Amino acid sequence: MLAKYKTVVAASACVAAVWAAPAQAQIRLPHLVGSGMVLQREQPVTIWGWASAGEKVTVAFQGKTYQATATPAGKWRVALPALKAGGPYTMTLKASNQVQLNDILVGDVWLCSGQSNMEMPMSSVKDKYPEEMASANNPRIRQFLVPMRYAFQGPQENVTGGRWMAATPQSIGQFSAVGYFFAKDLYAKYQVPIGLIKNAVGGSPAEAWLSAAALKQFPVYEQKSEKYRDSAYLAEVQVRERETSRAWQQRLHQADQGEAPNQTKWSSLQYSATDWPTMNVPGYWSYQGLGPINGVVWFRKEVHVPASMVGHPAQLELGTIVDSDSTYVNGQLVGSAGSQYDLRKYTIASGVLVPGRNTIVVRVINNSGRGGFTPEKLYQLRAGGQSLDLNGPWHYKLGASTTPAPSTTYFQFLPGGLYNGMIAPLLPYAIKGVLWYQGESNAGHPQDYQALMTSLINDWRQHYQQPNLPFLYVQLPDFMATRKEPSESGWAELRESQRRLLAMPYTGMAVTLGLGEWNDIHPLAKQPVGQRLALAAEKVAYGDRQVVYSGPLYQAMQVAGNKVTLKFSNVGSGLVTKDGEPRHFAVAGADHKYVWAKAKLEGNQVVVWSDQVPNPVSVRYAWADNPEGANLYNREGLPASPFQASIQPQ
C-alpha cells in the first residue's frame, strides 16, 4: 500500500460543532460552511446545519433573508438562488444565537480527490518550485483540507475539522500541488475565485470512495468491509493490531545490537566502525551481500566538510529509504521517516557540522522485502551554497534480523469507508466539478478499474444531483523500471481503462507520460499535471470549443497487408514526434505475441508494421509500466495516450 502524507487514522463518527454550545441549543454549522469559504456561482447553493427541533433559522446574505425551521431531528437547510461571482461578502445566521461568517467569495469550487498524488502538498515540491512557493499570494484561490476519516456504519453528517484558507506564502505548503497549479491557471484565464476541497487519502483504492448502494454492484468488495460495520469488532481489531505491531517493534529494538545497553551506541560519534564492511549507497542490501534480511541495518559514512560549509544551516538529502530510518549527524538525531515513499530531506541546525571529519549514521528498518536506499535519487549534504556527494561506499552492519512485520489492516482502504466519512458530509455543498488523481492502488487488479470508476462517477453525480458534473482525472504516469521487450503491464492496463472512461460524457483526462519518475511513485512534476487538468476543464466544464485540451487519442485502425494505419482525434494543429520516427509501438498477430513495430507519420495518421507479423490484428502504443521513449504528441505539446486496439471480429 502507498504511504500517506501524514494523514491521521480516525474512525470516530461524532458531529463536531463550530463553537462550544451553551446550555440552550444553538445554530451549529458543518465545518465546510464557515468564514473564508468559496460558494459555487451560477448554481443554487445550500446552507445547512443543526439547531433545536422546531427552531426558526434565518440566513441573511447579499441583502436578502432566507428562512428555515429545524426538523424534529434538529436539521435545517436553506437554498440560496444562483449567485454571480464576486466577494468578499458577509453572511449572518440567526436563531437563539447569532453567527456571522466573513470573507465569503463566490466562484468555482472543485473537489480534489483520489490518493497520494492528489494529496501531495506543495511543501513536498518546494525544491522544484521555490518561486511558486514564494510568490503564492492570491486571496481568491482558497483550499479546505478535509481530515482523513473512514466510517462503516453509514454516511456521516460532518467532517471532523478543517477550515478555509487563502493561498499565501505561509499557507501554500498545505495546498494540493496538483490542485493549486490547476486553480492558478483557471484563475489566470477566468479571473473567478477558485475554491479547492482537498479530499484525498494516500494509498486509497477506488472502491473506498464508493457508496453502499454503488458497492452492491461489486459483491467481492462489499464483503471486505461488511464485518467492520460492527464497531465493537472494528475496535477489537484495531487494538489487537496495535499491540502486535508494538510488540514487533519492541522485540526489534531489544535485539538491535546498535542500541544495546551498557555499550557505546552505534549512532554515537565516539563509536568506531572502521572494521565494518562497506556497501554501495544507493542500493538494496539484498543485492549486496546481506541477502533478503528483514530487520535493522546501520550505515555510517565519514565526510570531510570544508570550513566554508560550516556555520550555515545545512540540508541532508537521502533520497528515499525502504522502509523507515533514524538519521544522525555527529551523534545528533536530525530526522526520521516511517515510509519508503517519504523523501528524506533533513535540516541540520547551524553548529552541528564541524570543519573536517563529520559522521553520518543512518539506522534503517525494513518491514518486509528488500531494504536499503532507492537508486538514482539525490544523496548529498548541502550548506553554504556547496554540496558533498554521498554516493559510494558506506560502512554497514546488521543490528538485528527478524521476521517480516505483522500485517496491518489499512481500514481507510476498505470499500465504502472513505465515501461515508469524507464524501457524504460534503454533498449539500455545491461544486463545479471533480479532479481525480488515483489508480496506483488498483493497478494490481486493473481488470476491475473501468467498472469501478464508471460506478464511482455515476454514484457521485447522482448524490450531488448533478448528472452532468464534470469529472476530470489524471492518467497514471510512467513508473518502475523499463523493459527491453514488449510485455504485459498492470499499469498499462489501468491506463487503458482510464482512456476508455472518456466514453462517459463530461469527462476529461490529463495524459502524464513523461512526467513520472521510474523510482518514485510520487513524481515531483505537478505543475504540468495541474495545467493539463485546467485545459480539460476549459473544454469540459467551461465549454471552450477552441482549446486544444488533450493530446492525441486513438480513434480507429485500418489493416492493409502487414501495415496498420492508425487514426487519432485531438491532433490539434498536427501530429509530431519529439525526436525521430514514432516509437514504442508494438503489433501482434492472431497469436497475440507482441513485437516492436516500425512506425512513421503520414499526415495526422501513424502507419505501423513489423516484418515478423504478416497479418497484424492488434496494436499497442506505450504499453508498459514505464514506456520510456514513447514520443507521439500534437504540436501543442500534449502527449498521446497509451492504448491497445484490435480488429473487431466480424
XYZ file of C-alpha atoms in Angstrom:
650
model
C 0.000 0.000 0.000
C 1.107 3.523 -0.691
C 2.269 5.735 2.144
C 0.073 8.546 3.365
C 1.095 12.174 3.678
C 0.801 12.474 7.444
C -2.881 11.566 7.500
C -4.389 10.629 10.830
C -6.451 7.476 11.079
C -9.711 8.127 12.885
C -12.921 6.136 12.999
C -14.998 8.365 15.248
C -18.358 9.456 13.919
C -19.150 12.421 16.111
C -20.547 15.604 14.605
C -18.354 18.467 15.781
C -19.743 21.943 16.420
C -18.011 25.008 15.081
C -18.120 26.549 18.536
C -18.936 25.320 22.019
C -22.687 25.022 22.613
C -24.164 26.646 25.745
C -26.993 25.166 27.766
C -29.591 26.223 25.180
C -29.208 24.586 21.781
C -27.862 26.967 19.175
C -27.173 27.026 15.474
C -24.371 24.687 14.565
C -22.715 24.606 11.160
C -20.748 21.948 9.315
C -17.042 22.702 9.201
C -17.234 23.297 5.460
C -19.620 26.235 5.949
C -17.524 28.950 7.561
C -15.675 32.204 7.157
C -13.461 32.351 4.092
C -15.493 29.787 2.155
C -15.975 29.860 -1.608
C -19.566 29.321 -2.744
C -20.331 27.931 -6.171
C -21.513 30.518 -8.673
C -24.414 30.158 -11.104
C -25.985 27.245 -9.210
C -28.453 27.048 -6.331
C -26.427 26.964 -3.113
C -27.385 25.098 0.049
C -26.518 26.379 3.527
C -27.291 23.847 6.240
C -26.723 22.953 9.853
C -28.327 21.960 13.137
C -30.416 23.668 15.820
C -33.125 22.824 18.344
C -36.109 20.961 16.939
C -38.617 23.473 15.606
C -36.243 26.415 15.936
C -36.562 29.194 13.341
C -33.330 29.941 11.499
C -32.718 32.952 9.256
C -29.812 33.401 6.871
C -29.003 36.886 5.573
C -26.767 37.152 2.507
C -26.301 39.840 -0.145
C -29.219 41.890 1.145
C -31.727 39.030 1.168
C -33.030 36.893 4.015
C -33.855 33.186 3.843
C -35.697 31.171 6.477
C -35.872 27.575 7.620
C -37.270 25.604 10.538
C -35.263 22.856 12.189
C -36.803 19.394 11.797
C -37.613 17.174 14.779
C -34.109 15.751 14.289
C -32.682 19.273 14.636
C -31.632 19.691 10.999
C -32.229 22.718 8.811
C -31.205 23.993 5.403
C -31.858 26.971 3.179
C -31.421 27.265 -0.582
C -29.816 30.397 -1.990
C -30.503 31.226 -5.637
C -27.762 31.116 -8.239
C -25.120 33.712 -7.397
C -22.757 35.771 -9.515
C -19.009 35.545 -8.966
C -17.622 38.111 -6.569
C -16.956 38.984 -2.967
C -15.893 39.192 -0.270
C -19.312 39.037 1.402
C -20.690 38.552 4.898
C -23.368 36.053 5.942
C -25.372 36.358 9.154
C -27.279 33.436 10.667
C -29.782 33.931 13.495
C -31.762 31.662 15.774
C -31.419 31.664 19.568
C -27.909 32.858 18.834
C -26.300 34.832 16.013
C -23.348 33.793 13.895
C -21.526 35.935 11.377
C -19.396 34.455 8.609
C -16.952 36.799 6.931
C -14.790 36.996 3.817
C -17.028 34.783 1.654
C -16.295 34.550 -2.057
C -18.468 33.303 -4.901
C -16.664 31.483 -7.683
C -15.966 27.908 -8.772
C -15.464 25.060 -6.310
C -13.546 21.924 -7.272
C -13.442 18.717 -5.263
C -9.855 17.355 -5.388
C -9.941 13.662 -4.570
C -8.043 10.414 -5.037
C -4.873 9.174 -3.405
C -1.416 10.458 -2.519
C -0.539 12.204 -5.769
C -3.584 14.443 -5.307
C -2.929 14.709 -1.594
C 0.756 15.598 -2.159
C 1.213 19.108 -0.760
C 3.162 22.000 -2.205
C 5.612 21.626 0.684
C 6.738 18.343 -0.877
C 7.642 20.034 -4.169
C 9.124 23.213 -2.707
C 12.614 22.467 -4.012
C 11.264 22.028 -7.548
C 9.063 25.124 -7.429
C 10.702 27.557 -4.993
C 9.483 30.648 -6.869
C 5.914 29.349 -6.867
C 6.083 28.856 -3.120
C 7.432 32.357 -2.542
C 5.003 34.125 -4.884
C 1.815 32.254 -3.944
C -0.230 35.179 -2.691
C -3.732 35.101 -4.130
C -6.594 35.541 -1.644
C -9.037 34.481 -4.355
C -7.604 30.949 -4.508
C -8.583 29.013 -1.393
C -8.488 25.488 -0.044
C -10.426 23.487 2.517
C -8.496 20.458 3.769
C -10.764 17.550 4.745
C -9.228 15.458 7.552
C -8.885 11.748 6.805
C -11.787 9.765 8.213
C -13.397 6.436 7.443
C -16.752 5.123 8.633
C -18.539 1.831 8.039
C -21.745 2.414 9.996
C -23.186 4.694 7.319
C -22.814 8.153 5.778
C -21.623 10.817 8.215
C -23.094 14.307 8.508
C -19.935 16.324 9.125
C -16.221 16.120 8.585
C -14.041 16.107 11.678
C -12.437 19.505 11.152
C -10.911 21.856 8.648
C -11.145 25.496 7.659
C -10.884 27.567 4.519
C -7.516 29.218 3.899
C -6.323 31.565 1.187
C -3.163 30.934 -0.833
C -0.288 32.817 0.798
C 3.426 32.038 1.146
C 2.638 30.934 4.721
C -0.258 28.598 3.841
C 0.639 27.364 0.362
C 2.633 24.420 1.706
C -0.637 22.708 2.711
C -2.316 23.099 -0.681
C -2.605 20.138 -3.010
C 0.173 20.755 -5.538
C -1.923 19.478 -8.452
C -4.928 21.420 -7.192
C -3.033 24.662 -6.738
C -1.468 24.666 -10.195
C -4.881 23.832 -11.654
C -6.501 26.712 -9.766
C -3.733 29.120 -10.698
C -4.236 28.507 -14.421
C -8.031 28.749 -14.216
C -7.882 31.946 -12.199
C -5.432 33.485 -14.655
C -7.860 32.804 -17.528
C -11.258 33.474 -15.965
C -10.453 35.817 -13.049
C -13.026 33.976 -10.937
C -12.388 32.893 -7.318
C -11.414 29.225 -7.114
C -12.147 27.037 -4.102
C -10.411 23.684 -3.707
C -11.752 20.992 -1.383
C -8.724 18.770 -0.810
C -10.255 15.411 -0.045
C -7.666 12.736 -0.862
C -6.140 9.837 1.068
C -2.769 8.312 0.243
C -2.989 4.686 -0.862
C -6.771 4.638 -1.189
C -8.253 2.364 -3.861
C -11.254 3.450 -5.906
C -13.640 1.143 -4.049
C -13.029 3.009 -0.771
C -14.819 6.015 -2.328
C -17.999 4.183 -3.378
C -21.297 4.487 -1.520
C -23.051 1.415 -0.096
C -25.524 1.484 -2.981
C -22.750 1.518 -5.587
C -20.856 -1.277 -3.832
C -23.779 -3.627 -4.344
C -22.563 -3.968 -7.932
C -19.306 -5.423 -6.571
C -20.110 -8.174 -4.026
C -16.440 -9.116 -3.536
C -15.567 -5.575 -2.446
C -18.740 -5.150 -0.430
C -17.978 -8.260 1.618
C -14.496 -6.970 2.507
C -15.843 -4.214 4.716
C -19.140 -5.729 5.824
C -17.813 -7.111 9.130
C -16.375 -3.720 10.100
C -19.862 -2.251 10.334
C -19.782 -3.766 13.809
C -17.981 -1.006 15.742
C -17.049 -3.382 18.579
C -15.340 -5.738 16.131
C -13.580 -2.814 14.465
C -12.224 -1.587 17.795
C -11.115 -5.095 18.727
C -9.131 -5.500 15.503
C -7.548 -2.065 15.918
C -6.385 -2.817 19.458
C -5.065 -6.260 18.550
C -3.106 -4.996 15.557
C -1.641 -2.077 17.512
C -0.455 -4.441 20.222
C 1.005 -6.884 17.693
C 2.845 -4.110 15.856
C 4.116 -2.579 19.110
C 5.402 -5.979 20.258
C 7.259 -6.462 16.941
C 8.879 -3.042 17.231
C 9.835 -3.692 20.857
C 11.424 -7.064 20.047
C 13.376 -5.476 17.230
C 14.597 -2.655 19.451
C 15.678 -5.074 22.184
C 17.518 -7.260 19.664
C 19.282 -4.356 17.950
C 22.958 -4.537 18.847
C 23.386 -0.906 17.839
C 21.197 0.197 20.736
C 22.235 -2.408 23.301
C 22.566 -1.098 26.879
C 25.936 -0.744 28.614
C 27.836 -0.095 25.394
C 28.561 2.792 23.076
C 25.608 3.304 20.742
C 26.378 2.875 17.060
C 24.900 6.329 16.425
C 27.457 7.902 18.745
C 30.327 9.985 17.447
C 32.601 8.042 19.823
C 31.820 4.685 18.220
C 34.387 3.333 15.760
C 33.106 1.491 12.708
C 36.385 1.113 10.864
C 36.090 -2.683 10.932
C 32.616 -2.712 9.365
C 32.350 -3.924 5.755
C 31.236 -1.497 3.062
C 28.246 -1.364 0.750
C 27.440 0.999 -2.087
C 24.757 3.598 -1.426
C 22.296 3.904 -3.018
C 21.297 0.287 -3.399
C 19.438 -2.535 -1.680
C 21.226 -4.812 0.761
C 19.513 -7.928 -0.572
C 21.692 -7.499 -3.688
C 24.878 -6.556 -1.853
C 25.822 -9.369 0.474
C 23.253 -9.352 3.263
C 20.548 -11.071 1.277
C 16.785 -10.781 1.892
C 17.046 -9.836 5.572
C 14.291 -8.056 7.471
C 15.278 -6.023 10.475
C 17.771 -3.255 11.300
C 20.872 -2.364 9.313
C 23.125 0.514 10.357
C 25.053 2.638 7.865
C 27.903 5.036 8.651
C 29.871 7.398 6.466
C 32.586 9.880 7.314
C 32.703 13.002 5.172
C 35.194 15.843 5.146
C 33.361 19.167 5.433
C 35.297 22.292 4.383
C 35.253 25.280 6.713
C 33.249 27.242 4.118
C 30.238 24.944 4.716
C 30.325 25.269 8.487
C 28.256 27.819 10.386
C 25.322 27.632 7.958
C 22.041 25.727 8.179
C 22.555 22.545 6.197
C 20.338 20.010 4.489
C 20.959 16.281 4.292
C 19.240 14.580 1.344
C 19.000 10.798 1.378
C 16.563 10.057 -1.434
C 14.015 7.531 -0.234
C 14.729 4.626 2.092
C 12.990 1.269 2.421
C 11.256 1.369 4.854
C 11.966 3.632 7.850
C 15.049 5.395 9.173
C 16.545 7.392 12.009
C 19.403 9.601 10.842
C 22.192 11.152 12.921
C 24.898 13.684 12.146
C 27.803 13.824 14.583
C 25.733 11.892 17.105
C 22.684 14.179 16.916
C 19.356 12.933 15.580
C 18.488 15.148 12.586
C 15.419 13.360 11.254
C 13.396 10.213 10.793
C 10.670 8.941 8.496
C 8.437 5.904 8.579
C 7.612 5.200 4.957
C 9.564 4.135 1.901
C 7.748 6.842 -0.069
C 8.895 9.788 2.047
C 11.693 11.917 0.637
C 14.448 12.258 3.223
C 15.346 15.950 3.380
C 16.613 16.664 6.864
C 17.559 20.123 8.093
C 20.747 20.286 10.139
C 20.961 23.191 12.544
C 23.851 25.620 12.362
C 26.640 24.413 14.636
C 26.162 20.675 14.111
C 28.671 20.416 11.276
C 32.324 20.975 12.107
C 35.346 21.626 9.877
C 36.975 18.390 8.817
C 35.645 14.969 9.718
C 31.883 14.558 10.219
C 29.961 11.332 10.694
C 26.573 10.480 9.204
C 24.746 7.468 10.636
C 21.516 6.007 9.272
C 19.600 3.311 11.139
C 17.368 1.580 8.576
C 14.467 -0.730 9.381
C 12.796 -2.682 6.626
C 9.498 -4.360 7.398
C 9.471 -6.888 4.566
C 11.036 -7.464 1.174
C 14.214 -5.671 0.195
C 15.652 -2.886 2.298
C 18.020 -0.050 1.559
C 18.389 3.181 -0.407
C 16.469 3.831 -3.625
C 18.774 4.166 -6.652
C 19.045 7.320 -8.772
C 17.876 9.708 -6.079
C 19.830 12.609 -4.628
C 22.239 11.676 -1.821
C 24.092 14.790 -0.753
C 24.937 17.194 2.052
C 24.313 20.874 1.248
C 25.351 24.014 3.112
C 26.627 27.477 2.271
C 25.904 27.064 -1.418
C 28.061 23.944 -1.662
C 27.264 20.244 -1.736
C 29.024 16.986 -0.957
C 28.149 13.849 -2.892
C 27.251 10.955 -0.572
C 27.054 8.263 -3.250
C 29.549 5.452 -2.931
C 30.786 3.095 -0.205
C 29.280 3.329 3.293
C 30.200 1.127 6.233
C 27.326 -1.077 7.334
C 26.488 -3.631 9.992
C 23.450 -5.754 10.752
C 21.884 -4.654 14.002
C 19.174 -7.285 14.204
C 17.298 -9.621 11.899
C 13.698 -10.582 12.412
C 10.613 -11.979 10.747
C 8.659 -9.634 8.480
C 6.463 -7.127 10.291
C 2.951 -8.377 11.057
C 0.330 -7.415 8.521
C -1.822 -4.407 9.316
C -5.329 -3.598 8.153
C -5.492 -0.223 6.452
C -9.086 0.455 7.445
C -9.243 3.614 5.353
C -8.652 1.486 2.249
C -11.637 -0.814 2.816
C -14.579 -0.412 0.442
C -17.038 2.340 1.254
C -15.285 3.775 4.286
C -13.996 6.982 2.737
C -17.247 7.693 0.949
C -19.119 7.574 4.254
C -16.543 9.600 6.151
C -15.321 12.130 3.585
C -17.733 12.425 0.633
C -21.176 12.088 2.203
C -20.647 15.053 4.594
C -19.839 17.331 1.632
C -22.799 16.515 -0.589
C -25.008 19.535 0.199
C -22.152 21.856 -0.825
C -22.462 22.868 -4.486
C -19.376 22.281 -6.634
C -18.274 22.991 -10.196
C -16.627 19.627 -10.751
C -14.247 16.906 -9.581
C -10.492 16.500 -10.016
C -9.372 12.901 -9.525
C -5.827 11.517 -9.334
C -5.936 7.863 -8.373
C -5.303 4.376 -9.703
C -1.915 3.337 -8.370
C -3.575 1.219 -5.676
C -5.818 -0.511 -8.220
C -3.031 -1.408 -10.656
C -2.765 -4.870 -9.096
C -6.253 -5.744 -10.396
C -6.732 -3.390 -13.363
C -9.457 -5.517 -14.925
C -11.931 -4.066 -12.388
C -10.990 -0.435 -12.756
C -13.206 0.701 -15.611
C -16.299 -0.735 -13.932
C -15.316 0.720 -10.553
C -14.727 4.196 -11.940
C -17.844 4.148 -14.119
C -19.801 3.329 -10.993
C -17.987 5.960 -8.926
C -18.599 8.754 -11.442
C -22.289 7.855 -11.758
C -22.567 7.443 -7.993
C -21.127 10.859 -7.179
C -23.161 12.568 -9.890
C -26.320 11.012 -8.513
C -25.581 12.007 -4.916
C -24.576 15.531 -5.920
C -27.761 15.644 -8.035
C -25.661 16.883 -10.957
C -25.934 14.358 -13.827
C -23.501 16.410 -15.926
C -20.967 17.032 -13.151
C -17.561 17.461 -14.852
C -15.183 14.693 -13.799
C -11.548 15.317 -14.759
C -8.878 12.772 -13.967
C -5.178 12.072 -14.317
C -3.953 9.089 -16.288
C -1.147 7.312 -14.465
C 2.372 8.487 -15.400
C 5.411 6.362 -16.218
C 6.782 4.388 -13.255
C 9.108 1.488 -12.431
C 11.980 0.025 -14.422
C 11.880 -0.103 -18.205
C 11.771 -3.374 -20.132
C 13.559 -4.142 -23.369
C 10.782 -6.214 -24.911
C 7.007 -5.760 -25.132
C 5.355 -7.228 -22.053
C 2.178 -7.258 -20.038
C 1.673 -4.458 -17.533
C -0.894 -3.752 -14.826
C -0.159 -0.044 -15.091
C -0.707 -0.114 -18.864
C -3.998 -1.980 -18.433
C -5.148 0.573 -15.901
C -4.211 3.456 -18.228
C -6.290 1.768 -20.910
C -9.254 1.610 -18.525
C -8.768 5.305 -17.840
C -8.694 6.078 -21.572
C -11.919 4.167 -22.102
C -13.637 6.169 -19.371
C -13.637 9.090 -21.807
C -16.682 7.448 -23.386
C -18.630 8.823 -20.410
C -19.998 12.326 -21.011
C -18.453 15.341 -19.280
C -15.169 13.600 -18.534
C -11.639 14.724 -19.331
C -8.239 13.081 -18.912
C -4.790 14.556 -18.384
C -2.149 12.308 -20.002
C 1.067 12.425 -17.960
C 3.566 10.302 -19.869
C 6.979 11.870 -19.485
C 6.149 13.388 -16.106
C 6.808 10.295 -13.989
C 9.918 9.053 -12.215
C 10.863 5.411 -12.593
C 11.975 5.146 -8.967
C 9.281 7.211 -7.255
C 5.531 6.700 -7.260
C 5.218 10.362 -6.227
C 6.796 12.305 -9.113
C 7.555 15.942 -8.374
C 6.415 17.425 -11.704
C 2.999 18.513 -10.506
C 2.695 21.847 -12.336
C 2.146 20.341 -15.817
C -0.373 17.904 -14.323
C -2.415 20.789 -12.931
C -2.058 22.691 -16.195
C -3.322 19.748 -18.261
C -6.296 19.326 -15.942
C -7.015 23.035 -16.369
C -7.040 22.587 -20.155
C -9.523 19.733 -19.741
C -11.654 21.958 -17.504
C -11.686 24.703 -20.131
C -13.196 22.247 -22.580
C -15.418 20.060 -20.397
C -16.553 22.444 -17.656
C -16.301 25.858 -19.320
C -17.351 24.913 -22.851
C -14.368 26.293 -24.735
C -14.624 24.671 -28.161
C -11.384 26.184 -29.443
C -8.955 24.965 -26.780
C -6.710 22.013 -27.579
C -7.271 20.293 -24.266
C -5.801 16.836 -24.842
C -3.044 15.008 -26.615
C -3.827 12.586 -29.470
C -6.355 9.875 -28.640
C -6.654 6.644 -30.604
C -9.752 6.681 -32.818
C -9.615 3.901 -35.415
C -7.342 1.421 -37.202
C -7.234 0.020 -40.714
C -5.182 -3.000 -41.809
C -3.784 -3.480 -45.304
C -1.343 -6.353 -45.694
C 1.150 -6.151 -42.856
C 0.607 -2.438 -42.271
C -1.757 -0.858 -39.770
C -2.890 2.747 -40.260
C -3.937 4.486 -37.047
C -6.243 7.482 -36.886
C -6.368 9.874 -33.925
C -8.615 12.561 -32.533
C -7.314 15.610 -30.664
C -4.422 16.086 -33.048
C -4.620 19.864 -32.590
C -2.558 21.548 -35.262
C -0.915 18.257 -36.195
C 0.823 15.092 -35.049
C 4.522 15.316 -34.235
C 7.191 13.266 -32.515
C 9.654 14.638 -30.036
C 12.559 13.114 -31.924
C 12.828 10.829 -34.912
C 10.230 8.321 -36.040
C 7.346 7.327 -33.748
C 8.487 4.857 -31.108
C 7.043 2.404 -28.612
C 4.509 0.815 -30.968
C 4.066 -2.961 -30.920
C 1.986 -5.261 -33.124
C 0.689 -8.796 -32.766
C -0.926 -11.381 -34.968
C -3.591 -13.902 -34.065
C -1.219 -15.454 -31.502
C -1.245 -12.146 -29.526
C 2.527 -12.192 -29.199
C 3.610 -8.578 -29.446
C 6.822 -7.458 -31.103
C 8.246 -3.988 -31.581
C 6.984 -2.311 -34.719
C 8.389 0.259 -37.069
C 6.262 3.380 -37.422
C 6.070 6.531 -39.488
C 3.892 9.629 -39.605
C 1.698 10.140 -42.654
C -0.011 13.466 -42.123
C -2.127 13.085 -38.994
C -2.011 9.299 -39.105
C 0.576 6.773 -37.973
C 1.447 3.688 -40.016
C 2.983 0.761 -38.089
C 4.273 -2.624 -39.198
C 6.697 -5.433 -38.453
C 8.182 -7.901 -40.876
C 7.686 -10.539 -38.168
C 3.895 -10.101 -38.236
C 2.497 -10.597 -41.762
C -1.145 -10.430 -40.604
C -1.439 -7.978 -37.693
C -4.644 -7.970 -35.649
C -3.642 -5.801 -32.698
C -1.553 -2.708 -31.965
C -0.256 -1.269 -28.711
C 1.313 2.101 -28.016
C 3.294 2.924 -24.870
C 2.115 -0.328 -23.312
C 4.426 -0.721 -20.312
C 4.784 0.296 -16.682
C 7.350 2.810 -17.878
C 7.106 3.354 -21.644
C 10.319 5.312 -21.863
C 10.823 6.684 -25.344
C 7.139 6.994 -26.273
C 7.256 10.152 -28.351
C 3.930 10.832 -30.097
C 2.489 14.303 -29.397
C 0.427 17.007 -31.030
C 2.044 20.311 -31.955
C 0.593 21.877 -28.824
C 2.995 19.717 -26.808
C 0.452 17.307 -25.314
C 1.377 13.585 -25.325
C -0.700 10.859 -26.925
C -2.455 8.486 -24.581
C -1.246 4.889 -24.465
C -3.723 2.467 -26.000
C -4.426 -1.045 -27.194
C -6.512 -1.604 -30.320
C -7.571 -4.768 -32.097
C -9.512 -5.709 -35.198
C -13.034 -6.415 -34.101
C -14.264 -9.880 -35.143
C -16.972 -9.831 -37.795
